[in-house]
Amino acid sequence: QTVSWHCDDEPLFDAVARDALIVSLSLGASRSFELRPKDDPFQEKVILLEAGDLCSMEGLCQKHYRHRIPAEPEIEEPRIN
């Protein structure tokens, strides 16, 4: 399962214009989470999210960064976010 580069820009939360708190809980297999600034896409950070990890994106993260879950075909165990 993959999610391409994006920012959480749903109109309900207006997270690209206002401070927002987005929290996700990882369950199941570990997975990579990638984050990069919109103005410098080569400064990518990779974070390994394991079962039970909480990831929070706060403030104007959605305005200044994009994130994704890359394809990892070698991982066969289920995972839920």
Short mmCIF file of C-alpha atoms in Angstrom, two decimals, residues 29 31 40-41 47-48 54 59-60 63 79:
data_model
loop_
_atom_site.label_atom_id
_atom_site.label_comp_id
_atom_site.label_asym_id
_atom_site.label_seq_id
_atom_site.Cartn_x
_atom_site.Cartn_y
_atom_site.Cartn_z
CA ALA A 29 3.99 -3.97 10.02
CA ARG A 31 6.61 1.17 7.32
CA ASP A 40 13.57 21.95 -1.26
CA PRO A 41 12.34 18.49 -2.30
CA ILE A 47 11.16 7.91 9.48
CA LEU A 48 10.46 4.27 10.29
CA LEU A 54 2.15 7.94 16.98
CA GLY A 59 1.45 23.84 13.15
CA LEU A 60 1.91 24.76 9.50
CA LYS A 63 1.73 24.41 4.35
CA ARG A 79 -0.58 -2.47 8.36
#
